[in-house]
JSON list of C-alpha atoms in Angstrom, two decimals:
[
{"chain": "S", "resi": 1, "resn": "UNK", "atom": "CA", "xyz": [38.37, 208.86, 63.43]},
{"chain": "S", "resi": 2, "resn": "UNK", "atom": "CA", "xyz": [37.30, 205.37, 64.16]},
{"chain": "S", "resi": 3, "resn": "UNK", "atom": "CA", "xyz": [38.68, 203.03, 67.18]},
{"chain": "S", "resi": 4, "resn": "UNK", "atom": "CA", "xyz": [41.84, 201.10, 66.13]},
{"chain": "S", "resi": 5, "resn": "UNK", "atom": "CA", "xyz": [40.10, 197.94, 67.29]},
{"chain": "S", "resi": 6, "resn": "UNK", "atom": "CA", "xyz": [37.13, 198.41, 64.96]},
{"chain": "S", "resi": 7, "resn": "UNK", "atom": "CA", "xyz": [39.56, 199.29, 62.05]},
{"chain": "S", "resi": 8, "resn": "UNK", "atom": "CA", "xyz": [41.20, 196.12, 62.50]},
{"chain": "S", "resi": 9, "resn": "UNK", "atom": "CA", "xyz": [38.33, 194.19, 62.45]},
{"chain": "S", "resi": 10, "resn": "UNK", "atom": "CA", "xyz": [37.37, 195.59, 59.31]},
{"chain": "S", "resi": 11, "resn": "UNK", "atom": "CA", "xyz": [40.81, 194.90, 57.81]},
{"chain": "S", "resi": 12, "resn": "UNK", "atom": "CA", "xyz": [40.91, 191.64, 58.80]},
{"chain": "S", "resi": 13, "resn": "UNK", "atom": "CA", "xyz": [37.69, 190.36, 57.46]},
{"chain": "S", "resi": 14, "resn": "UNK", "atom": "CA", "xyz": [38.36, 192.46, 54.16]},
{"chain": "S", "resi": 15, "resn": "UNK", "atom": "CA", "xyz": [41.79, 190.38, 53.94]},
{"chain": "S", "resi": 16, "resn": "UNK", "atom": "CA", "xyz": [40.20, 187.08, 54.40]},
{"chain": "S", "resi": 17, "resn": "UNK", "atom": "CA", "xyz": [37.03, 188.31, 52.07]},
{"chain": "S", "resi": 18, "resn": "UNK", "atom": "CA", "xyz": [39.98, 189.57, 49.32]},
{"chain": "S", "resi": 19, "resn": "UNK", "atom": "CA", "xyz": [41.73, 185.67, 49.72]},
{"chain": "S", "resi": 20, "resn": "UNK", "atom": "CA", "xyz": [38.45, 183.87, 49.13]},
{"chain": "S", "resi": 21, "resn": "UNK", "atom": "CA", "xyz": [37.39, 186.09, 46.34]},
{"chain": "S", "resi": 22, "resn": "UNK", "atom": "CA", "xyz": [40.51, 186.47, 44.38]},
{"chain": "S", "resi": 23, "resn": "UNK", "atom": "CA", "xyz": [40.16, 185.91, 40.90]},
{"chain": "S", "resi": 24, "resn": "UNK", "atom": "CA", "xyz": [42.06, 184.59, 37.57]},
{"chain": "S", "resi": 25, "resn": "UNK", "atom": "CA", "xyz": [42.99, 186.72, 34.62]},
{"chain": "S", "resi": 26, "resn": "UNK", "atom": "CA", "xyz": [40.31, 185.70, 32.87]},
{"chain": "S", "resi": 27, "resn": "UNK", "atom": "CA", "xyz": [37.77, 186.59, 36.10]},
{"chain": "S", "resi": 28, "resn": "UNK", "atom": "CA", "xyz": [36.98, 183.84, 37.33]},
{"chain": "S", "resi": 29, "resn": "UNK", "atom": "CA", "xyz": [37.08, 182.59, 41.17]},
{"chain": "S", "resi": 30, "resn": "UNK", "atom": "CA", "xyz": [40.10, 180.45, 42.18]},
{"chain": "S", "resi": 31, "resn": "UNK", "atom": "CA", "xyz": [38.93, 178.03, 44.31]},
{"chain": "S", "resi": 32, "resn": "UNK", "atom": "CA", "xyz": [42.39, 176.43, 44.34]},
{"chain": "S", "resi": 33, "resn": "UNK", "atom": "CA", "xyz": [43.51, 179.09, 46.15]},
{"chain": "S", "resi": 34, "resn": "UNK", "atom": "CA", "xyz": [44.01, 178.40, 49.75]},
{"chain": "S", "resi": 35, "resn": "UNK", "atom": "CA", "xyz": [42.89, 181.55, 51.87]},
{"chain": "S", "resi": 36, "resn": "UNK", "atom": "CA", "xyz": [45.40, 182.91, 54.34]},
{"chain": "S", "resi": 37, "resn": "UNK", "atom": "CA", "xyz": [45.51, 181.38, 57.53]},
{"chain": "S", "resi": 38, "resn": "UNK", "atom": "CA", "xyz": [44.41, 183.00, 61.08]},
{"chain": "S", "resi": 39, "resn": "UNK", "atom": "CA", "xyz": [47.52, 183.29, 62.53]},
{"chain": "S", "resi": 40, "resn": "UNK", "atom": "CA", "xyz": [49.27, 184.91, 59.37]},
{"chain": "S", "resi": 41, "resn": "UNK", "atom": "CA", "xyz": [46.17, 187.33, 59.26]},
{"chain": "S", "resi": 42, "resn": "UNK", "atom": "CA", "xyz": [46.73, 187.96, 62.64]},
{"chain": "S", "resi": 43, "resn": "UNK", "atom": "CA", "xyz": [50.16, 188.83, 62.74]},
{"chain": "S", "resi": 44, "resn": "UNK", "atom": "CA", "xyz": [49.65, 191.28, 60.13]},
{"chain": "S", "resi": 45, "resn": "UNK", "atom": "CA", "xyz": [47.20, 193.25, 62.33]},
{"chain": "S", "resi": 46, "resn": "UNK", "atom": "CA", "xyz": [49.44, 193.03, 65.36]},
{"chain": "S", "resi": 47, "resn": "UNK", "atom": "CA", "xyz": [52.22, 194.58, 63.20]},
{"chain": "S", "resi": 48, "resn": "UNK", "atom": "CA", "xyz": [49.72, 197.35, 61.94]},
{"chain": "S", "resi": 49, "resn": "UNK", "atom": "CA", "xyz": [48.85, 197.98, 65.16]},
{"chain": "S", "resi": 50, "resn": "UNK", "atom": "CA", "xyz": [52.61, 198.03, 66.63]},
{"chain": "S", "resi": 51, "resn": "UNK", "atom": "CA", "xyz": [53.25, 200.62, 63.83]},
{"chain": "S", "resi": 52, "resn": "UNK", "atom": "CA", "xyz": [50.23, 202.82, 64.41]},
{"chain": "S", "resi": 53, "resn": "UNK", "atom": "CA", "xyz": [51.21, 202.79, 68.21]},
{"chain": "S", "resi": 54, "resn": "UNK", "atom": "CA", "xyz": [55.02, 203.92, 67.36]},
{"chain": "S", "resi": 55, "resn": "UNK", "atom": "CA", "xyz": [54.59, 205.63, 64.04]},
{"chain": "S", "resi": 56, "resn": "UNK", "atom": "CA", "xyz": [51.23, 207.36, 64.84]},
{"chain": "S", "resi": 57, "resn": "UNK", "atom": "CA", "xyz": [51.91, 210.70, 62.93]},
{"chain": "S", "resi": 58, "resn": "UNK", "atom": "CA", "xyz": [53.05, 208.75, 59.75]},
{"chain": "S", "resi": 59, "resn": "UNK", "atom": "CA", "xyz": [50.61, 206.00, 59.94]},
{"chain": "S", "resi": 60, "resn": "UNK", "atom": "CA", "xyz": [47.52, 208.20, 59.75]},
{"chain": "S", "resi": 61, "resn": "UNK", "atom": "CA", "xyz": [49.19, 209.78, 56.80]},
{"chain": "S", "resi": 62, "resn": "UNK", "atom": "CA", "xyz": [50.28, 206.84, 54.75]},
{"chain": "S", "resi": 63, "resn": "UNK", "atom": "CA", "xyz": [46.34, 205.21, 56.34]},
{"chain": "S", "resi": 64, "resn": "UNK", "atom": "CA", "xyz": [44.19, 207.95, 56.24]},
{"chain": "S", "resi": 65, "resn": "UNK", "atom": "CA", "xyz": [41.34, 205.69, 55.86]},
{"chain": "S", "resi": 66, "resn": "UNK", "atom": "CA", "xyz": [39.69, 201.82, 56.12]},
{"chain": "S", "resi": 67, "resn": "UNK", "atom": "CA", "xyz": [40.27, 201.69, 52.30]},
{"chain": "S", "resi": 68, "resn": "UNK", "atom": "CA", "xyz": [43.85, 202.14, 52.40]},
{"chain": "S", "resi": 69, "resn": "UNK", "atom": "CA", "xyz": [44.51, 200.68, 55.23]},
{"chain": "S", "resi": 70, "resn": "UNK", "atom": "CA", "xyz": [42.89, 197.43, 53.85]},
{"chain": "S", "resi": 71, "resn": "UNK", "atom": "CA", "xyz": [44.61, 197.89, 50.43]},
{"chain": "S", "resi": 72, "resn": "UNK", "atom": "CA", "xyz": [48.08, 198.11, 52.51]},
{"chain": "S", "resi": 73, "resn": "UNK", "atom": "CA", "xyz": [47.12, 195.07, 54.33]},
{"chain": "S", "resi": 74, "resn": "UNK", "atom": "CA", "xyz": [45.98, 192.91, 51.54]},
{"chain": "S", "resi": 75, "resn": "UNK", "atom": "CA", "xyz": [49.60, 193.96, 49.66]},
{"chain": "S", "resi": 76, "resn": "UNK", "atom": "CA", "xyz": [51.48, 192.78, 52.89]},
{"chain": "S", "resi": 77, "resn": "UNK", "atom": "CA", "xyz": [49.86, 189.90, 53.25]},
{"chain": "S", "resi": 78, "resn": "UNK", "atom": "CA", "xyz": [50.71, 188.37, 49.67]},
{"chain": "S", "resi": 79, "resn": "UNK", "atom": "CA", "xyz": [54.29, 189.43, 50.18]},
{"chain": "S", "resi": 80, "resn": "UNK", "atom": "CA", "xyz": [54.99, 188.16, 53.34]},
{"chain": "S", "resi": 81, "resn": "UNK", "atom": "CA", "xyz": [53.19, 185.18, 53.05]},
{"chain": "S", "resi": 82, "resn": "UNK", "atom": "CA", "xyz": [55.93, 183.12, 52.57]},
{"chain": "S", "resi": 83, "resn": "UNK", "atom": "CA", "xyz": [57.00, 183.63, 56.64]},
{"chain": "S", "resi": 84, "resn": "UNK", "atom": "CA", "xyz": [55.16, 181.96, 59.56]},
{"chain": "S", "resi": 85, "resn": "UNK", "atom": "CA", "xyz": [53.47, 184.69, 61.81]},
{"chain": "S", "resi": 86, "resn": "UNK", "atom": "CA", "xyz": [56.18, 184.13, 64.31]},
{"chain": "S", "resi": 87, "resn": "UNK", "atom": "CA", "xyz": [58.55, 185.94, 62.20]},
{"chain": "S", "resi": 88, "resn": "UNK", "atom": "CA", "xyz": [56.90, 188.46, 60.51]},
{"chain": "S", "resi": 89, "resn": "UNK", "atom": "CA", "xyz": [55.81, 189.95, 64.30]},
{"chain": "S", "resi": 90, "resn": "UNK", "atom": "CA", "xyz": [59.82, 189.41, 65.40]},
{"chain": "S", "resi": 91, "resn": "UNK", "atom": "CA", "xyz": [60.36, 191.63, 61.79]},
{"chain": "S", "resi": 92, "resn": "UNK", "atom": "CA", "xyz": [57.91, 194.42, 63.05]},
{"chain": "S", "resi": 93, "resn": "UNK", "atom": "CA", "xyz": [59.64, 194.67, 66.07]},
{"chain": "S", "resi": 94, "resn": "UNK", "atom": "CA", "xyz": [62.88, 194.54, 64.61]},
{"chain": "S", "resi": 95, "resn": "UNK", "atom": "CA", "xyz": [61.94, 197.48, 62.15]},
{"chain": "S", "resi": 96, "resn": "UNK", "atom": "CA", "xyz": [60.61, 199.11, 65.32]},
{"chain": "S", "resi": 97, "resn": "UNK", "atom": "CA", "xyz": [63.72, 199.28, 66.87]},
{"chain": "S", "resi": 98, "resn": "UNK", "atom": "CA", "xyz": [65.80, 200.24, 64.29]},
{"chain": "S", "resi": 99, "resn": "UNK", "atom": "CA", "xyz": [63.83, 202.91, 62.32]},
{"chain": "S", "resi": 100, "resn": "UNK", "atom": "CA", "xyz": [61.90, 205.98, 63.21]},
{"chain": "S", "resi": 101, "resn": "UNK", "atom": "CA", "xyz": [60.03, 205.60, 59.73]},
{"chain": "S", "resi": 102, "resn": "UNK", "atom": "CA", "xyz": [57.23, 203.93, 58.86]},
{"chain": "S", "resi": 103, "resn": "UNK", "atom": "CA", "xyz": [58.77, 200.75, 57.21]},
{"chain": "S", "resi": 104, "resn": "UNK", "atom": "CA", "xyz": [57.88, 199.63, 53.36]},
{"chain": "S", "resi": 105, "resn": "UNK", "atom": "CA", "xyz": [57.34, 195.92, 52.48]},
{"chain": "S", "resi": 106, "resn": "UNK", "atom": "CA", "xyz": [60.66, 195.61, 51.37]},
{"chain": "S", "resi": 107, "resn": "UNK", "atom": "CA", "xyz": [62.62, 196.61, 54.48]},
{"chain": "S", "resi": 108, "resn": "UNK", "atom": "CA", "xyz": [59.97, 194.24, 56.19]},
{"chain": "S", "resi": 109, "resn": "UNK", "atom": "CA", "xyz": [60.93, 191.78, 54.08]},
{"chain": "S", "resi": 110, "resn": "UNK", "atom": "CA", "xyz": [64.54, 192.04, 54.58]},
{"chain": "S", "resi": 111, "resn": "UNK", "atom": "CA", "xyz": [63.70, 192.77, 58.32]},
{"chain": "S", "resi": 112, "resn": "UNK", "atom": "CA", "xyz": [61.91, 189.34, 58.37]},
{"chain": "S", "resi": 113, "resn": "UNK", "atom": "CA", "xyz": [64.79, 187.44, 56.22]},
{"chain": "S", "resi": 114, "resn": "UNK", "atom": "CA", "xyz": [67.82, 188.45, 58.66]},
{"chain": "S", "resi": 115, "resn": "UNK", "atom": "CA", "xyz": [71.22, 188.82, 57.70]},
{"chain": "S", "resi": 116, "resn": "UNK", "atom": "CA", "xyz": [73.52, 186.06, 57.20]},
{"chain": "S", "resi": 117, "resn": "UNK", "atom": "CA", "xyz": [74.85, 185.94, 61.07]},
{"chain": "S", "resi": 118, "resn": "UNK", "atom": "CA", "xyz": [71.12, 185.36, 61.94]},
{"chain": "S", "resi": 119, "resn": "UNK", "atom": "CA", "xyz": [71.04, 181.94, 60.52]},
{"chain": "S", "resi": 120, "resn": "UNK", "atom": "CA", "xyz": [74.46, 180.92, 61.28]},
{"chain": "S", "resi": 121, "resn": "UNK", "atom": "CA", "xyz": [76.32, 181.78, 57.86]},
{"chain": "S", "resi": 122, "resn": "UNK", "atom": "CA", "xyz": [79.91, 182.99, 57.98]},
{"chain": "S", "resi": 123, "resn": "UNK", "atom": "CA", "xyz": [81.17, 185.97, 56.35]},
{"chain": "S", "resi": 124, "resn": "UNK", "atom": "CA", "xyz": [82.02, 185.35, 52.49]},
{"chain": "S", "resi": 125, "resn": "UNK", "atom": "CA", "xyz": [85.84, 185.35, 52.88]},
{"chain": "S", "resi": 126, "resn": "UNK", "atom": "CA", "xyz": [85.38, 183.05, 56.32]},
{"chain": "S", "resi": 127, "resn": "UNK", "atom": "CA", "xyz": [83.43, 180.44, 53.63]},
{"chain": "S", "resi": 128, "resn": "UNK", "atom": "CA", "xyz": [85.86, 180.65, 51.30]},
{"chain": "S", "resi": 129, "resn": "UNK", "atom": "CA", "xyz": [88.67, 180.21, 53.51]},
{"chain": "S", "resi": 130, "resn": "UNK", "atom": "CA", "xyz": [86.99, 177.18, 55.06]},
{"chain": "S", "resi": 131, "resn": "UNK", "atom": "CA", "xyz": [86.62, 175.45, 52.06]},
{"chain": "S", "resi": 132, "resn": "UNK", "atom": "CA", "xyz": [89.74, 176.17, 50.51]},
{"chain": "S", "resi": 133, "resn": "UNK", "atom": "CA", "xyz": [91.29, 174.61, 53.66]},
{"chain": "S", "resi": 134, "resn": "UNK", "atom": "CA", "xyz": [88.88, 171.72, 54.64]},
{"chain": "S", "resi": 135, "resn": "UNK", "atom": "CA", "xyz": [90.62, 168.39, 54.32]},
{"chain": "S", "resi": 136, "resn": "UNK", "atom": "CA", "xyz": [89.35, 165.40, 51.64]},
{"chain": "S", "resi": 137, "resn": "UNK", "atom": "CA", "xyz": [86.88, 163.63, 51.97]},
{"chain": "S", "resi": 138, "resn": "UNK", "atom": "CA", "xyz": [85.13, 166.98, 51.88]},
{"chain": "S", "resi": 139, "resn": "UNK", "atom": "CA", "xyz": [81.69, 165.54, 53.11]},
{"chain": "S", "resi": 140, "resn": "UNK", "atom": "CA", "xyz": [83.55, 164.36, 56.12]},
{"chain": "S", "resi": 141, "resn": "UNK", "atom": "CA", "xyz": [84.55, 167.89, 57.25]},
{"chain": "S", "resi": 142, "resn": "UNK", "atom": "CA", "xyz": [82.72, 168.92, 60.31]},
{"chain": "S", "resi": 143, "resn": "UNK", "atom": "CA", "xyz": [81.32, 172.37, 58.08]},
{"chain": "S", "resi": 144, "resn": "UNK", "atom": "CA", "xyz": [80.45, 175.31, 59.99]},
{"chain": "S", "resi": 145, "resn": "UNK", "atom": "CA", "xyz": [77.28, 175.70, 57.84]},
{"chain": "S", "resi": 146, "resn": "UNK", "atom": "CA", "xyz": [75.91, 173.76, 54.75]},
{"chain": "S", "resi": 147, "resn": "UNK", "atom": "CA", "xyz": [76.02, 176.24, 52.44]},
{"chain": "S", "resi": 148, "resn": "UNK", "atom": "CA", "xyz": [80.08, 176.33, 52.48]},
{"chain": "S", "resi": 149, "resn": "UNK", "atom": "CA", "xyz": [80.04, 172.88, 51.41]},
{"chain": "S", "resi": 150, "resn": "UNK", "atom": "CA", "xyz": [77.79, 173.41, 48.99]},
{"chain": "S", "resi": 151, "resn": "UNK", "atom": "CA", "xyz": [79.65, 176.48, 47.54]},
{"chain": "S", "resi": 152, "resn": "UNK", "atom": "CA", "xyz": [82.75, 174.84, 47.52]},
{"chain": "S", "resi": 153, "resn": "UNK", "atom": "CA", "xyz": [81.50, 172.24, 45.45]},
{"chain": "S", "resi": 154, "resn": "UNK", "atom": "CA", "xyz": [79.42, 174.07, 42.90]},
{"chain": "S", "resi": 155, "resn": "UNK", "atom": "CA", "xyz": [82.58, 176.15, 42.54]},
{"chain": "S", "resi": 156, "resn": "UNK", "atom": "CA", "xyz": [84.55, 172.88, 42.14]},
{"chain": "S", "resi": 157, "resn": "UNK", "atom": "CA", "xyz": [87.08, 171.77, 44.30]},
{"chain": "S", "resi": 158, "resn": "UNK", "atom": "CA", "xyz": [89.89, 171.30, 42.16]},
{"chain": "S", "resi": 159, "resn": "UNK", "atom": "CA", "xyz": [89.21, 174.84, 40.90]},
{"chain": "S", "resi": 160, "resn": "UNK", "atom": "CA", "xyz": [89.37, 176.32, 44.24]},
{"chain": "S", "resi": 161, "resn": "UNK", "atom": "CA", "xyz": [92.20, 174.63, 45.04]},
{"chain": "S", "resi": 162, "resn": "UNK", "atom": "CA", "xyz": [94.28, 175.12, 41.69]},
{"chain": "S", "resi": 163, "resn": "UNK", "atom": "CA", "xyz": [93.41, 179.41, 41.68]},
{"chain": "S", "resi": 164, "resn": "UNK", "atom": "CA", "xyz": [94.87, 181.93, 43.54]},
{"chain": "S", "resi": 165, "resn": "UNK", "atom": "CA", "xyz": [91.95, 183.86, 46.01]},
{"chain": "S", "resi": 166, "resn": "UNK", "atom": "CA", "xyz": [91.39, 186.41, 43.21]},
{"chain": "S", "resi": 167, "resn": "UNK", "atom": "CA", "xyz": [90.11, 183.99, 40.27]},
{"chain": "S", "resi": 168, "resn": "UNK", "atom": "CA", "xyz": [88.63, 181.87, 42.81]},
{"chain": "S", "resi": 169, "resn": "UNK", "atom": "CA", "xyz": [86.84, 183.99, 45.60]},
{"chain": "S", "resi": 170, "resn": "UNK", "atom": "CA", "xyz": [84.47, 185.92, 43.13]},
{"chain": "S", "resi": 171, "resn": "UNK", "atom": "CA", "xyz": [83.22, 182.07, 41.79]},
{"chain": "S", "resi": 172, "resn": "UNK", "atom": "CA", "xyz": [82.92, 181.26, 44.92]},
{"chain": "S", "resi": 173, "resn": "UNK", "atom": "CA", "xyz": [81.20, 184.16, 46.26]},
{"chain": "S", "resi": 174, "resn": "UNK", "atom": "CA", "xyz": [78.27, 183.95, 43.77]},
{"chain": "S", "resi": 175, "resn": "UNK", "atom": "CA", "xyz": [77.53, 180.58, 44.77]},
{"chain": "S", "resi": 176, "resn": "UNK", "atom": "CA", "xyz": [77.55, 181.11, 48.32]},
{"chain": "S", "resi": 177, "resn": "UNK", "atom": "CA", "xyz": [75.77, 184.51, 48.20]},
{"chain": "S", "resi": 178, "resn": "UNK", "atom": "CA", "xyz": [72.92, 182.55, 46.19]},
{"chain": "S", "resi": 179, "resn": "UNK", "atom": "CA", "xyz": [72.56, 179.81, 49.18]},
{"chain": "S", "resi": 180, "resn": "UNK", "atom": "CA", "xyz": [72.84, 182.43, 51.71]},
{"chain": "S", "resi": 181, "resn": "UNK", "atom": "CA", "xyz": [70.07, 184.05, 50.07]},
{"chain": "S", "resi": 182, "resn": "UNK", "atom": "CA", "xyz": [68.13, 180.50, 50.18]},
{"chain": "S", "resi": 183, "resn": "UNK", "atom": "CA", "xyz": [68.87, 180.09, 53.98]},
{"chain": "S", "resi": 184, "resn": "UNK", "atom": "CA", "xyz": [67.31, 183.47, 54.91]},
{"chain": "S", "resi": 185, "resn": "UNK", "atom": "CA", "xyz": [64.20, 182.47, 52.23]},
{"chain": "S", "resi": 186, "resn": "UNK", "atom": "CA", "xyz": [63.70, 179.60, 54.94]},
{"chain": "S", "resi": 187, "resn": "UNK", "atom": "CA", "xyz": [65.47, 176.80, 52.85]},
{"chain": "S", "resi": 188, "resn": "UNK", "atom": "CA", "xyz": [67.22, 174.39, 54.95]},
{"chain": "S", "resi": 189, "resn": "UNK", "atom": "CA", "xyz": [70.47, 173.00, 53.53]},
{"chain": "S", "resi": 190, "resn": "UNK", "atom": "CA", "xyz": [71.79, 169.25, 53.98]},
{"chain": "S", "resi": 191, "resn": "UNK", "atom": "CA", "xyz": [74.86, 167.85, 54.33]},
{"chain": "S", "resi": 192, "resn": "UNK", "atom": "CA", "xyz": [75.04, 164.77, 52.15]},
{"chain": "S", "resi": 193, "resn": "UNK", "atom": "CA", "xyz": [74.98, 161.33, 54.48]},
{"chain": "S", "resi": 194, "resn": "UNK", "atom": "CA", "xyz": [78.18, 160.11, 55.85]},
{"chain": "S", "resi": 195, "resn": "UNK", "atom": "CA", "xyz": [78.43, 156.31, 54.66]},
{"chain": "S", "resi": 196, "resn": "UNK", "atom": "CA", "xyz": [77.94, 154.68, 58.18]},
{"chain": "S", "resi": 197, "resn": "UNK", "atom": "CA", "xyz": [81.11, 152.10, 58.73]},
{"chain": "S", "resi": 198, "resn": "UNK", "atom": "CA", "xyz": [80.40, 148.79, 59.73]},
{"chain": "S", "resi": 199, "resn": "UNK", "atom": "CA", "xyz": [80.07, 147.15, 62.84]},
{"chain": "S", "resi": 200, "resn": "UNK", "atom": "CA", "xyz": [82.50, 144.58, 62.76]},
{"chain": "S", "resi": 201, "resn": "UNK", "atom": "CA", "xyz": [85.27, 144.03, 60.39]},
{"chain": "S", "resi": 202, "resn": "UNK", "atom": "CA", "xyz": [85.85, 140.68, 58.82]},
{"chain": "S", "resi": 203, "resn": "UNK", "atom": "CA", "xyz": [88.99, 139.29, 58.38]},
{"chain": "S", "resi": 204, "resn": "UNK", "atom": "CA", "xyz": [89.76, 137.95, 55.36]},
{"chain": "S", "resi": 205, "resn": "UNK", "atom": "CA", "xyz": [89.88, 133.86, 54.84]},
{"chain": "S", "resi": 206, "resn": "UNK", "atom": "CA", "xyz": [93.36, 132.24, 54.08]},
{"chain": "S", "resi": 207, "resn": "UNK", "atom": "CA", "xyz": [93.92, 130.36, 51.18]},
{"chain": "S", "resi": 208, "resn": "UNK", "atom": "CA", "xyz": [93.00, 127.00, 52.51]},
{"chain": "S", "resi": 209, "resn": "UNK", "atom": "CA", "xyz": [90.46, 128.23, 54.34]},
{"chain": "S", "resi": 210, "resn": "UNK", "atom": "CA", "xyz": [89.02, 129.42, 50.58]},
{"chain": "S", "resi": 211, "resn": "UNK", "atom": "CA", "xyz": [90.06, 126.02, 49.44]},
{"chain": "S", "resi": 212, "resn": "UNK", "atom": "CA", "xyz": [87.96, 124.43, 52.15]},
{"chain": "S", "resi": 213, "resn": "UNK", "atom": "CA", "xyz": [84.91, 126.48, 51.66]},
{"chain": "S", "resi": 214, "resn": "UNK", "atom": "CA", "xyz": [85.06, 125.56, 48.25]},
{"chain": "S", "resi": 215, "resn": "UNK", "atom": "CA", "xyz": [85.51, 122.15, 48.49]},
{"chain": "S", "resi": 216, "resn": "UNK", "atom": "CA", "xyz": [82.23, 121.85, 50.95]},
{"chain": "S", "resi": 217, "resn": "UNK", "atom": "CA", "xyz": [80.39, 123.51, 48.62]},
{"chain": "S", "resi": 218, "resn": "UNK", "atom": "CA", "xyz": [81.07, 121.59, 46.11]},
{"chain": "S", "resi": 219, "resn": "UNK", "atom": "CA", "xyz": [79.90, 118.20, 48.29]},
{"chain": "S", "resi": 220, "resn": "UNK", "atom": "CA", "xyz": [76.51, 119.95, 49.01]},
{"chain": "S", "resi": 221, "resn": "UNK", "atom": "CA", "xyz": [76.19, 120.61, 45.42]},
{"chain": "S", "resi": 222, "resn": "UNK", "atom": "CA", "xyz": [77.18, 116.68, 44.23]},
{"chain": "S", "resi": 223, "resn": "UNK", "atom": "CA", "xyz": [80.03, 117.64, 42.32]}
]
């Protein structure tokens, strides 16, 4: 069996060539598609090397030759391209720590995305209670995570305040889960900008002061 470093080098070359020579449905080369970064290619190579060391027998059963290994790496490159090299490697190490079996692409995606707690997202019921109990104005509340505010806004504050949990929680949950998925996929949610208070508060003019200002303005205009 070939040396693992040679396999990795051949696979890296094949991945790069595959990205550069990718074709459209009509069979033409797509010059607009950017090739994968060296960092991402290196991360995939490192992930597969970690799998080789930790799942030795399973690894060589799944990838008995260079061609099958290259095909697998191309698939992983396409499926995991939205993640940074650091996230990909962190996901690979997480899989190794938690599973005795060589991971599928789906398991790697889940590992790279992380769970809600990884991203500081409260669990569903806690988020629902926070949304229901937050005082008005809602945008001024110190939210545990922007997803809670946005889910409450999407569910409608009036609806949450005027319906029992049995009715309101499923609606809130639907919006919250969708927002949590965005966060796990790397989307940065933002709260609305708070209106800044003026540095100084002007005292309203009295009636006499207003009349004096009006008279001065008329004089300046020659009225």
